[in-house]
Coordinates of C-alpha atoms in Angstrom, one line a residue:
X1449 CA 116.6 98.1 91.1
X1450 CA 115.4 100.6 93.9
X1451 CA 114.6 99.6 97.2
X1452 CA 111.4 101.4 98.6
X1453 CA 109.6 101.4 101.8
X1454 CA 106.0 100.6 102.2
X1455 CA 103.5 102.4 100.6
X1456 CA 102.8 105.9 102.4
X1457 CA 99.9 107.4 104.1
X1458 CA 99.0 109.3 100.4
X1459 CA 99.4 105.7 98.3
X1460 CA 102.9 106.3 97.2
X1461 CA 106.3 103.7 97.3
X1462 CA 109.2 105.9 98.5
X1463 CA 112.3 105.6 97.1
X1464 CA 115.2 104.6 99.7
X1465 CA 118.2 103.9 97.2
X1466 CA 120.8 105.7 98.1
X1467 CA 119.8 106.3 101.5
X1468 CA 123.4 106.5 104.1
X1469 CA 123.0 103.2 106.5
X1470 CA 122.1 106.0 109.5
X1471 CA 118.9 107.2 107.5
X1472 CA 118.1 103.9 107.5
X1473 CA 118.7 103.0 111.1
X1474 CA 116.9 105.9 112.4
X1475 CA 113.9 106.6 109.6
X1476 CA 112.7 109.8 108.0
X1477 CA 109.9 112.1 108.3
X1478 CA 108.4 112.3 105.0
X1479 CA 106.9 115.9 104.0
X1480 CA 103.0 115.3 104.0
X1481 CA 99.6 117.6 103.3
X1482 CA 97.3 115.0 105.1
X1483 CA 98.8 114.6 108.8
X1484 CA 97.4 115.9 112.0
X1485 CA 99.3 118.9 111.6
X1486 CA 98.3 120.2 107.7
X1487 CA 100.1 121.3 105.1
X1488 CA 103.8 121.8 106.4
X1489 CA 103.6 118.7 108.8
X1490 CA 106.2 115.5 108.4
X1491 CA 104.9 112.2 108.6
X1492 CA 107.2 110.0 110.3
X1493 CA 108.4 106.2 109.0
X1494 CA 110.3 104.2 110.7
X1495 CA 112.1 100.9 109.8
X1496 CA 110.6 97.4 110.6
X1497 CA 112.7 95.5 113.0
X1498 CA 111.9 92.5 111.2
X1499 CA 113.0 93.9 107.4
X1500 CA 115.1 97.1 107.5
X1501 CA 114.3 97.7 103.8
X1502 CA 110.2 98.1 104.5
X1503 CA 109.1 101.4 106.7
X1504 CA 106.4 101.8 108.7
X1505 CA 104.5 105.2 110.0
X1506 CA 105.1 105.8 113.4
X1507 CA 103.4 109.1 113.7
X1508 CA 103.3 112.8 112.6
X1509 CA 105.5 115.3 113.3
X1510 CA 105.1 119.2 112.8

């Protein structure tokens, strides 16, 4: 079974198996077409203190 994070900005479950323990630490900016900075901009999730297994946005990145 895959482990996912939240569902992102644009509706989707993001797939997280496999992910090193360090990805999961630090979280991941997700490529994205709706952020404040367009097409080309990263959307950035984070992991919940409370459960490391569900990510939450923590802003946009360019």
């Amino acid at each position: 079974m895959a482990l996912t994070a939240d569902r992102t900005a644009e509706g989707g479950d993001v797939d997280i198996t496999g992910w090193t323990p360090d990805e999961i630490d630090t979280g991941v900016p997700l490529p994205t077409e709706l952020g404040q900075f367009g097409a080309g901009g990263r959307a950035m999730y984070d992991p919940r203190p409370s459960d490391p297994h569900r990510f939450d946005w923590n802003g946009d990145i360019p």
